[in-house]
Short mmCIF file of C-alpha atoms and ligand atoms in Angstrom, two decimals:
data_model
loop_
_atom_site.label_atom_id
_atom_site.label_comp_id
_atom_site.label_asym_id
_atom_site.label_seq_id
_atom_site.Cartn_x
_atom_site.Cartn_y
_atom_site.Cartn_z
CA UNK A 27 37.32 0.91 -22.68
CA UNK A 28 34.01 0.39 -22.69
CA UNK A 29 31.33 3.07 -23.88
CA UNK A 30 28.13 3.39 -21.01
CA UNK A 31 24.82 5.22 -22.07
CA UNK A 32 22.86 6.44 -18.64
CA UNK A 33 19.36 7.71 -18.82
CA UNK A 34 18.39 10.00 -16.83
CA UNK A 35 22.16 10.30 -15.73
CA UNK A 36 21.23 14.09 -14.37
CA UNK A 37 18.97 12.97 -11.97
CA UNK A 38 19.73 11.96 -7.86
CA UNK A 39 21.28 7.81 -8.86
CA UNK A 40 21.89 8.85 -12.14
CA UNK A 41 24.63 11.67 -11.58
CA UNK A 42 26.41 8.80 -9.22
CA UNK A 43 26.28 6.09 -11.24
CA UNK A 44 27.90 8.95 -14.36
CA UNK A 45 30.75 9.51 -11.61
CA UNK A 46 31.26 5.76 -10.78
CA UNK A 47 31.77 4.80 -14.70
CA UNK A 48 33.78 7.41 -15.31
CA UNK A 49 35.91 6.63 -12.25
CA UNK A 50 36.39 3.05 -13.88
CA UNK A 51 37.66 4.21 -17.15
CA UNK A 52 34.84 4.13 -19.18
CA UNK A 53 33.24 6.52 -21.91
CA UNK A 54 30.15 7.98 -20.49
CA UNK A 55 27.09 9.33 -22.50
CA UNK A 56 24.18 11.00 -20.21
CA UNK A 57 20.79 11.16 -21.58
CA UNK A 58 18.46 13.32 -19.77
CA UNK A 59 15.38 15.72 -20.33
CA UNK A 60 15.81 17.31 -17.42
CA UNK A 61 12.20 16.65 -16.42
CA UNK A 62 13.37 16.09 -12.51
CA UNK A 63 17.13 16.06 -13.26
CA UNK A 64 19.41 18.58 -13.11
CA UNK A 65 22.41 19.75 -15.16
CA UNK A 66 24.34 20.76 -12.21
CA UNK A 67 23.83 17.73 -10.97
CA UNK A 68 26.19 16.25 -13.53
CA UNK A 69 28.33 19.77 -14.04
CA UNK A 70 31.43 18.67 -12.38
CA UNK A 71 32.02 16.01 -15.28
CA UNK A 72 31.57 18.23 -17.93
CA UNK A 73 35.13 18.61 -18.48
CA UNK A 74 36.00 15.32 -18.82
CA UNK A 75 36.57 14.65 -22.37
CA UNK A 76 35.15 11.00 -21.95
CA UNK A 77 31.18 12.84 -20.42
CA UNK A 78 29.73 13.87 -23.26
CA UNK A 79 25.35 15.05 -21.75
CA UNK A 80 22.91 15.07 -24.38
CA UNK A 81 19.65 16.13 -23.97
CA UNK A 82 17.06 14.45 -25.18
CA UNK A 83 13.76 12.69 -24.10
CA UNK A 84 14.03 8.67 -24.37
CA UNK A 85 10.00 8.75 -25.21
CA UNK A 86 11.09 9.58 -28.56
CA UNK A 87 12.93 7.53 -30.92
CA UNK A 88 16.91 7.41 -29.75
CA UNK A 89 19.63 8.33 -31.72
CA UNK A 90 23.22 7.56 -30.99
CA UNK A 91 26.29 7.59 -33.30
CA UNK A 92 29.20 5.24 -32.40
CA UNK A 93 29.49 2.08 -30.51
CA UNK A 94 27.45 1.59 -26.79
CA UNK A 95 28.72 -1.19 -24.65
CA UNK A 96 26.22 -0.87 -21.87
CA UNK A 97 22.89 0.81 -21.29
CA UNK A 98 21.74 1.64 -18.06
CA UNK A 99 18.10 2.69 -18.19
CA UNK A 100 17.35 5.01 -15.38
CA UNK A 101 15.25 7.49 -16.56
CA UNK A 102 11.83 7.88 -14.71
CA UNK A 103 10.78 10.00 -11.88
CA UNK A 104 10.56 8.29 -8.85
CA UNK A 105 9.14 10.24 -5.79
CA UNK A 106 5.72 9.82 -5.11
CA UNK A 107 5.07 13.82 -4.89
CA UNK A 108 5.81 13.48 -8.70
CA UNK A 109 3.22 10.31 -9.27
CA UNK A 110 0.31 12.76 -9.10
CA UNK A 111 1.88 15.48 -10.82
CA UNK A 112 3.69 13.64 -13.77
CA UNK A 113 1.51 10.88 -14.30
CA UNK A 114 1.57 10.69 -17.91
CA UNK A 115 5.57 11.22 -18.25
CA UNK A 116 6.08 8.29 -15.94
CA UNK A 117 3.87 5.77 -17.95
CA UNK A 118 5.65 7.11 -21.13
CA UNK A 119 9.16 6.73 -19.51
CA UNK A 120 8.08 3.39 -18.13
CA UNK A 121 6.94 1.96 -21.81
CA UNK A 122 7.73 3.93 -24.59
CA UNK A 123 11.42 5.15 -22.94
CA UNK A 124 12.38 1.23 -22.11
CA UNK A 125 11.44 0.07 -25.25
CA UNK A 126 13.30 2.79 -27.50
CA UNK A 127 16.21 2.28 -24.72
CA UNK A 128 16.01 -1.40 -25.68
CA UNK A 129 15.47 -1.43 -29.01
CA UNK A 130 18.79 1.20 -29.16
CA UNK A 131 20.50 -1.84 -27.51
CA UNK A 132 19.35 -4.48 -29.45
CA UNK A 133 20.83 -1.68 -32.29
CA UNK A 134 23.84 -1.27 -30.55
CA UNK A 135 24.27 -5.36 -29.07
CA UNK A 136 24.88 -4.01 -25.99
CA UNK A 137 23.78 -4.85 -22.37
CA UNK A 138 20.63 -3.28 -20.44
CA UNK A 139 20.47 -3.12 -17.23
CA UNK A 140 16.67 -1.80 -16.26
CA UNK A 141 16.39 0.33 -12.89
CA UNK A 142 13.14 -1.27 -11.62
CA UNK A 143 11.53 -0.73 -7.83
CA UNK A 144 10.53 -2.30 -4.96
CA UNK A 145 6.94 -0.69 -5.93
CA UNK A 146 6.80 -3.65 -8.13
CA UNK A 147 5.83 -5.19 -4.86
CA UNK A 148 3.40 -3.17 -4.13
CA UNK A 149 1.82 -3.26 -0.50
CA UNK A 150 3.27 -6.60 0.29
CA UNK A 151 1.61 -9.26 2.41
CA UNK A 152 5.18 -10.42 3.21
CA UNK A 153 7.60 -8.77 4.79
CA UNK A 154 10.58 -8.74 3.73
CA UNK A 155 9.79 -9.14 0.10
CA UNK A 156 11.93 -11.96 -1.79
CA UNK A 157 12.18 -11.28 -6.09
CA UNK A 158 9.65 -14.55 -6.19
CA UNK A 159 6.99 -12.61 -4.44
CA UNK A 160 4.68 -11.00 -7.11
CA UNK A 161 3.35 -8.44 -5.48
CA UNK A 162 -0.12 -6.56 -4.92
CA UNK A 163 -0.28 -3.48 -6.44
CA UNK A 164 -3.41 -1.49 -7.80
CA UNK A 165 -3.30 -0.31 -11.37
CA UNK A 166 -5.90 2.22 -10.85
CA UNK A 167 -4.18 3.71 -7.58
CA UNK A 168 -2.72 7.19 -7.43
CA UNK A 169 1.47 4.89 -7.46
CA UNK A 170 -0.55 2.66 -10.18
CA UNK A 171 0.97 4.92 -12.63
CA UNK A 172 4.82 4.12 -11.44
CA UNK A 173 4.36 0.59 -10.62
CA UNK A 174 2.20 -0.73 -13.60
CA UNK A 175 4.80 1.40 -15.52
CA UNK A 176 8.05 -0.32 -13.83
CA UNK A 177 6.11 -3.76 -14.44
CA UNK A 178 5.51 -3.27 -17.68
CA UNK A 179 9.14 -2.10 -18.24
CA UNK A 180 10.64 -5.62 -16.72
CA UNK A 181 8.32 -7.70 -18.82
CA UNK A 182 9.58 -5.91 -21.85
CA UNK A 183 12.94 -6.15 -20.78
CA UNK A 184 12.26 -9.68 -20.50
CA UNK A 185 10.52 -10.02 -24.03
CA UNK A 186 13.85 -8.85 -25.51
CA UNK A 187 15.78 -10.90 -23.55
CA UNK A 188 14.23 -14.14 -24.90
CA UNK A 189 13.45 -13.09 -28.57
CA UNK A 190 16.24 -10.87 -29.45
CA UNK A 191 18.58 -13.12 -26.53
CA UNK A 192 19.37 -9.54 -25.36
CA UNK A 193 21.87 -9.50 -22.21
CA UNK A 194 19.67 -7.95 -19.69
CA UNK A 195 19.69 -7.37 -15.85
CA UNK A 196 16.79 -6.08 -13.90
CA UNK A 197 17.62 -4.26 -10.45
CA UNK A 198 14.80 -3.80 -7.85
CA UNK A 199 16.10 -1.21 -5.91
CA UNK A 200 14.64 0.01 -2.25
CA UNK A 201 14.39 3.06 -0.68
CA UNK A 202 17.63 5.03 -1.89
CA UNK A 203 19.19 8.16 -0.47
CA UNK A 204 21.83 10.38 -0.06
CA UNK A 205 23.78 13.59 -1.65
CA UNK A 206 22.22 15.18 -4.71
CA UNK A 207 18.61 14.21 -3.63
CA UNK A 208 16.15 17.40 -4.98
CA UNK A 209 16.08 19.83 -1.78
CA UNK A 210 12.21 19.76 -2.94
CA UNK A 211 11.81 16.18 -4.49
CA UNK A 212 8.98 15.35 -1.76
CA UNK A 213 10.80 11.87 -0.38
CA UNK A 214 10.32 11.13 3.16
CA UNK A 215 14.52 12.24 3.71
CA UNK A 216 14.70 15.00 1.65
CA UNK A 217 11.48 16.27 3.20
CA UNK A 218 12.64 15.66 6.83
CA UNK A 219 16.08 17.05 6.16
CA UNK A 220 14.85 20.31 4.47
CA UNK A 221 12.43 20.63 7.24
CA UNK A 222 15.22 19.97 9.97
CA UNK A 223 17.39 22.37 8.83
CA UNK A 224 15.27 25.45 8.57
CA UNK A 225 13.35 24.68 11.84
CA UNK A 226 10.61 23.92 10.23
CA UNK A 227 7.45 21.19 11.23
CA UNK A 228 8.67 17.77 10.25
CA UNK A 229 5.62 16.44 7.83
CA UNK A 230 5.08 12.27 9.44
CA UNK A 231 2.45 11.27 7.67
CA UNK A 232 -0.14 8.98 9.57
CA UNK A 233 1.08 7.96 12.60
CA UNK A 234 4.93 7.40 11.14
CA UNK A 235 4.17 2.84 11.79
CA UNK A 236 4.76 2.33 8.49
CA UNK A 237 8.48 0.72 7.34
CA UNK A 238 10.84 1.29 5.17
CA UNK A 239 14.53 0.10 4.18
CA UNK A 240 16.97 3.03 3.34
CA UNK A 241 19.97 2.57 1.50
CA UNK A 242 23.10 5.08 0.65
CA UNK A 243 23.47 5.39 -2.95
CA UNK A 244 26.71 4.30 -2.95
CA UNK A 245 25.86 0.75 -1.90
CA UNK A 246 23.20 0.90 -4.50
CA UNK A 247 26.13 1.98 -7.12
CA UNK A 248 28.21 -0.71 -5.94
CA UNK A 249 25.37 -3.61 -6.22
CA UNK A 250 24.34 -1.94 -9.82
CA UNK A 251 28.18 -2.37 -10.98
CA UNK A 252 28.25 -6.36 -9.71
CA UNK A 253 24.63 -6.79 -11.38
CA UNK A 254 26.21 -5.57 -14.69
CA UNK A 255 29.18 -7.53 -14.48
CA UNK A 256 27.54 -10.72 -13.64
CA UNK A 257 25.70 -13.30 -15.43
CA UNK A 258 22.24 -12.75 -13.73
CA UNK A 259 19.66 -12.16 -15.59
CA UNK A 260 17.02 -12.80 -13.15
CA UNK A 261 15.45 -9.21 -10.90
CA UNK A 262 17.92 -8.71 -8.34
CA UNK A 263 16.67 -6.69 -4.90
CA UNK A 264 19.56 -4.21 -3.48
CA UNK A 265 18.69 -2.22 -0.25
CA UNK A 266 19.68 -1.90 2.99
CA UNK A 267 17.52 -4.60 4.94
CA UNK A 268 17.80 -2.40 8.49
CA UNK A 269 14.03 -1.58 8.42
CA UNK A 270 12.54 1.38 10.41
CA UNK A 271 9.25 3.17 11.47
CA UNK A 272 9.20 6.44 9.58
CA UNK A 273 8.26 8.01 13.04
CA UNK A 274 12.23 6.52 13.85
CA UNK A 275 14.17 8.00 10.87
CA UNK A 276 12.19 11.62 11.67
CA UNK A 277 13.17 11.68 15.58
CA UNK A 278 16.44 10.42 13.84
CA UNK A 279 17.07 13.60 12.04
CA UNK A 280 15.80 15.80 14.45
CA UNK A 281 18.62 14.03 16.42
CA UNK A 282 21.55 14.52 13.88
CA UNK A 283 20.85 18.14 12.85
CA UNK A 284 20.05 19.29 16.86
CA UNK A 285 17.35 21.00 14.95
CA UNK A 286 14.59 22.59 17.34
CA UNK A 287 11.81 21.12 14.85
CA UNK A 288 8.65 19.33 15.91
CA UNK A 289 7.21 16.29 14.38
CA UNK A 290 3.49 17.02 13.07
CA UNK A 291 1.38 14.30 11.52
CA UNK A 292 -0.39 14.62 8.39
CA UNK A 293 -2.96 12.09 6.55
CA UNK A 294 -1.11 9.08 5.29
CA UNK A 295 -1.19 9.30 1.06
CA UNK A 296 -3.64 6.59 -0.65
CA UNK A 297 -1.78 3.05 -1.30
CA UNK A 298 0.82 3.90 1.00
CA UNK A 299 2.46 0.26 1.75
CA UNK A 300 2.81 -0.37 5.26
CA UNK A 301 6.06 -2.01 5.11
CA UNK A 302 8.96 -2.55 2.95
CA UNK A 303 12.40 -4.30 3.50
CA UNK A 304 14.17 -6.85 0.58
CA UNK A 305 15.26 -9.71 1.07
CA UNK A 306 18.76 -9.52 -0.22
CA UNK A 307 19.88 -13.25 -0.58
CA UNK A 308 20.12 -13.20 -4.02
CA UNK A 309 22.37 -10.40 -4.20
CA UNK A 310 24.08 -11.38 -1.73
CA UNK A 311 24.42 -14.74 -3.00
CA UNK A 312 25.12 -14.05 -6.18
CA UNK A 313 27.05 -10.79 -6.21
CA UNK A 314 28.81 -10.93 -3.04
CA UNK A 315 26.84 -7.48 -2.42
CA UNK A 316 25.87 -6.25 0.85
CA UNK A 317 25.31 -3.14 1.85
CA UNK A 318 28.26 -1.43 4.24
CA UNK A 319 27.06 2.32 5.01
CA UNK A 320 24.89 2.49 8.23
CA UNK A 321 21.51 4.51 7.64
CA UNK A 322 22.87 7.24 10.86
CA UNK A 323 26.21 7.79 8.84
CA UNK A 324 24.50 7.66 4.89
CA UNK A 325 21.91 10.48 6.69
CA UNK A 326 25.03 12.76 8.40
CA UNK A 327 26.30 12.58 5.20
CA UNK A 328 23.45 13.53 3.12
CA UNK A 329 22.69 16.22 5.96
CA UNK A 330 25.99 17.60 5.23
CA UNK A 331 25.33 17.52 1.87
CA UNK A 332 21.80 19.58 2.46
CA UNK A 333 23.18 22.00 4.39
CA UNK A 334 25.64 23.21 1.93
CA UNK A 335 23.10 23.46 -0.82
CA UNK A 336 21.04 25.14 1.28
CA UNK A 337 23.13 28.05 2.34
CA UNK A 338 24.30 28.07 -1.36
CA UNK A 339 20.42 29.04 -2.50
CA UNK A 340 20.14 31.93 0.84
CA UNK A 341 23.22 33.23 -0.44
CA UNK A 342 21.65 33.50 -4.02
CA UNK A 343 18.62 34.48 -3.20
CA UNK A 344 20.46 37.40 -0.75
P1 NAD B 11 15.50 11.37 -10.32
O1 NAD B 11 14.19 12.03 -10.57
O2 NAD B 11 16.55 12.15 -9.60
O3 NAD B 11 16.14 10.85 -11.67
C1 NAD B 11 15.39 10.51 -12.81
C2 NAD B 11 16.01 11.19 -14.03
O4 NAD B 11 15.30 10.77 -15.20
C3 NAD B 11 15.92 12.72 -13.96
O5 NAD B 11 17.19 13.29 -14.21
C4 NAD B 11 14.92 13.06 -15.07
O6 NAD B 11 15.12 14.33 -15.63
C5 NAD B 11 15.14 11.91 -16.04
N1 NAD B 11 14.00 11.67 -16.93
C6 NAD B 11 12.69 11.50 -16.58
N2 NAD B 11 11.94 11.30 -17.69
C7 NAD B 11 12.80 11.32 -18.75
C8 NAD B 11 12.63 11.18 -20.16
N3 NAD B 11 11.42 10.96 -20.70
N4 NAD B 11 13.74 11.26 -20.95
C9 NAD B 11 14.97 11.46 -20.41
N5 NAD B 11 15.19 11.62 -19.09
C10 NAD B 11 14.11 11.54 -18.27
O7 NAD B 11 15.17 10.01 -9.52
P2 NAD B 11 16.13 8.90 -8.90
O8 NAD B 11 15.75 8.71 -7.50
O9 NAD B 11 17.56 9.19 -9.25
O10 NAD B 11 15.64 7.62 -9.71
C11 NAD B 11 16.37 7.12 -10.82
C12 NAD B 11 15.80 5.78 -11.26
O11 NAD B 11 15.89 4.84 -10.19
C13 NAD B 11 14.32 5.83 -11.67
O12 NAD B 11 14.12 4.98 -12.78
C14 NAD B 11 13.61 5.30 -10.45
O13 NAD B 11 12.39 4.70 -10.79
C15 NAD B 11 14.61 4.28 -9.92
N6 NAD B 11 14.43 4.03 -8.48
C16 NAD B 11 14.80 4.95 -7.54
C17 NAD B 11 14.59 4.69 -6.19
C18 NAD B 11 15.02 5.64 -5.10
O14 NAD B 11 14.75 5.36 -3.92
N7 NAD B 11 15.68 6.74 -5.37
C19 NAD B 11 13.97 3.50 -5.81
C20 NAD B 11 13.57 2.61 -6.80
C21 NAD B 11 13.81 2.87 -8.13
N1 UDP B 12 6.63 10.29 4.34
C1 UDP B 12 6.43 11.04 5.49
N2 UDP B 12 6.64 12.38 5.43
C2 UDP B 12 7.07 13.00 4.31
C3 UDP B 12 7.30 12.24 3.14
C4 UDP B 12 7.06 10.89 3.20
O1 UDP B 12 6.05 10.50 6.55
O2 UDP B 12 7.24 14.25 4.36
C5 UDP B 12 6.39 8.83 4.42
C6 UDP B 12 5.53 8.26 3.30
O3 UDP B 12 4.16 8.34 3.63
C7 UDP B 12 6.04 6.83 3.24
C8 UDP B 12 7.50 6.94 3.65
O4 UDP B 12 7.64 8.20 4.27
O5 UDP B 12 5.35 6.04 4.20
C9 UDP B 12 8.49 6.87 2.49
O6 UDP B 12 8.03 7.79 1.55
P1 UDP B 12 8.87 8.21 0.25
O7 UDP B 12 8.12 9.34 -0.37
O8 UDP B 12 10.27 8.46 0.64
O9 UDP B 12 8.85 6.95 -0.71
P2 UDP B 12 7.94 5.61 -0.85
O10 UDP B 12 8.69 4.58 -0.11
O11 UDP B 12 6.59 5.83 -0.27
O12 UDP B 12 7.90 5.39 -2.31
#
């Protein structure tokens, strides 16, 4: 069976995509520093004598005894909360952590699979965004830090796929959501969830126009396992194309917790793109992926998810 190495495989995707290997028979390693991971997240696989969860940083140099068949490089954070706090870790992660992760497969001869973004986009002009548009993103914006750092990691995921002919795949992935998020991680769902469910003011910020394309994380984890299998070595866009005003998804939630919250509008962060929706031909096309769990049943779930966590931390902190 084959042996899969997952940075940051304690974090929200991460912990899923740890489950869904497992589930298919094969060894799992977890590397995380717990920097916006979690080691419950990952808890119920601890006694499964093919998890083994290591913790270590992938910004310094990477150790691993034994074979590695697959490396799925997934450390970074990734909500924008975290792009003015952790600006440093995410360029490191971006650079330093892909190219130890790559140089431990080159090491190893195994396959990479990069988890890039749809920030690589930027504030697109075109809507939705195919993987031949190049983008428009500013370096020296507050999200320059995440999306020079997930551009740089695909062009050095590319340099080691023509000099060392490395096997590598590159997924830009969309707006993803769904159990495990951080109760606190600052996305637009977790935020509006939270919010929801304790009756609090849900936080739209500007006037809620702006798009995006949410996805479950199990259609992610599906698309991520076709990527790997396949041949592609080409960026590959999975998301859920049903796009939606953010002014939509909170009167959504609002709707599907009957909370007796009230939308209130805040300024609209710096750089925030105005739209966002992939074009999934290509995955589509060339993994037979598309994605199958509606946005109103991915959010009941998560909301069900939410609300158990949630009573879990009043009943600690009781
Ligand atoms: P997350 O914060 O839950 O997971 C990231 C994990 O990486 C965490 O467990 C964190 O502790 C770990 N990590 C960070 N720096 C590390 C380091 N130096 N060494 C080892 N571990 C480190 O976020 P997520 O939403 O699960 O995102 C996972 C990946 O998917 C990221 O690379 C992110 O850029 C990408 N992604 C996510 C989305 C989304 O909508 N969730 C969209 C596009 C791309
Ligand atoms: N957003 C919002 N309220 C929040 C958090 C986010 O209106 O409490 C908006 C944010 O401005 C953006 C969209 O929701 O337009 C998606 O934000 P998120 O942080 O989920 O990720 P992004 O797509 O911006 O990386």
């Amino acid at each position: 069976m084959p042996r899969t190495l997952i940075t940051g495989g304690a974090g929200f995707i991460g912990s899923h995509l740890c489950e869904h290997f497992l589930a298919k028979g094969h060894d799992v390693v977890c590397v995380d520093n717990l920097l916006t991971g979690a080691e419950e997240n990952v808890a119920h696989l601890e006694k499964n004598p093919k998890f083994t969860f290591l913790k270590k940083d992938v910004t310094n140099y990477l150790a691993i005894d034994g074979p590695v068949d697959n490396i799925l490089h997934f450390a970074s954070p990734a909500s924008p909360a975290d792009f003015e706090r952790l600006p440093i870790q995410i360029l490191k992660v971006g650079s330093m952590g892909t190219h130890n992760a790559l140089g431990l497969a080159k090491a190893k001869g195994a396959r990479f699979l990069l988890a890039s973004t749809s920030e690589v986009y930027g504030d697109p002009e075109v809507n939705p965004q195919p993987e031949s548009y190049l983008g428009r993103v500013n370096p020296i914006g507050i999200r320059g830090v995440y999306d020079e750092a997930k551009r740089f990691a695909e062009a050095m995921t590319m340099a080691y796929h023509r000099v060392h002919s490395l096997e590598t795949r590159i997924v830009r992935i969309f707006n993803t959501y769904g159990e495990r998020m951080r109760l606190d991680d600052g996305r637009a769902l977790p935020n509006f969830i939270t919010q929801a469910l304790q009756n609090e003011p849900i936080t739209v910020y500007g006037d809620g126009s702006q798009t995006r394309s949410f996805g479950h994380v199990l259609d992610l984890v599906d698309g991520i396992d076709r990527l790997l299998l396949s041949r592609v070595w080409e960026p590959v866009n999975i998301g859920n194309p049903d796009e939606v005003t953010l002014l939509e998804v909170a009167k959504e939630v609002v709707f599907l917790t009957g909370s007796r919250s009230e939308l209130v509008f805040q300024p609209l962060p710096p750089g925030d793109p105005k739209v966002r929706r992939p074009d999934i031909s290509r995955a589509r096309d060339l993994l037979g992926w598309s994605p199958r769990i509606p946005r109103l049943e991915g959010i009941k779930r998560t909301i069900a998810d939410f609300e158990k966590r949630l009573d879990a931390k009043d009943k600690g902190a009781a």
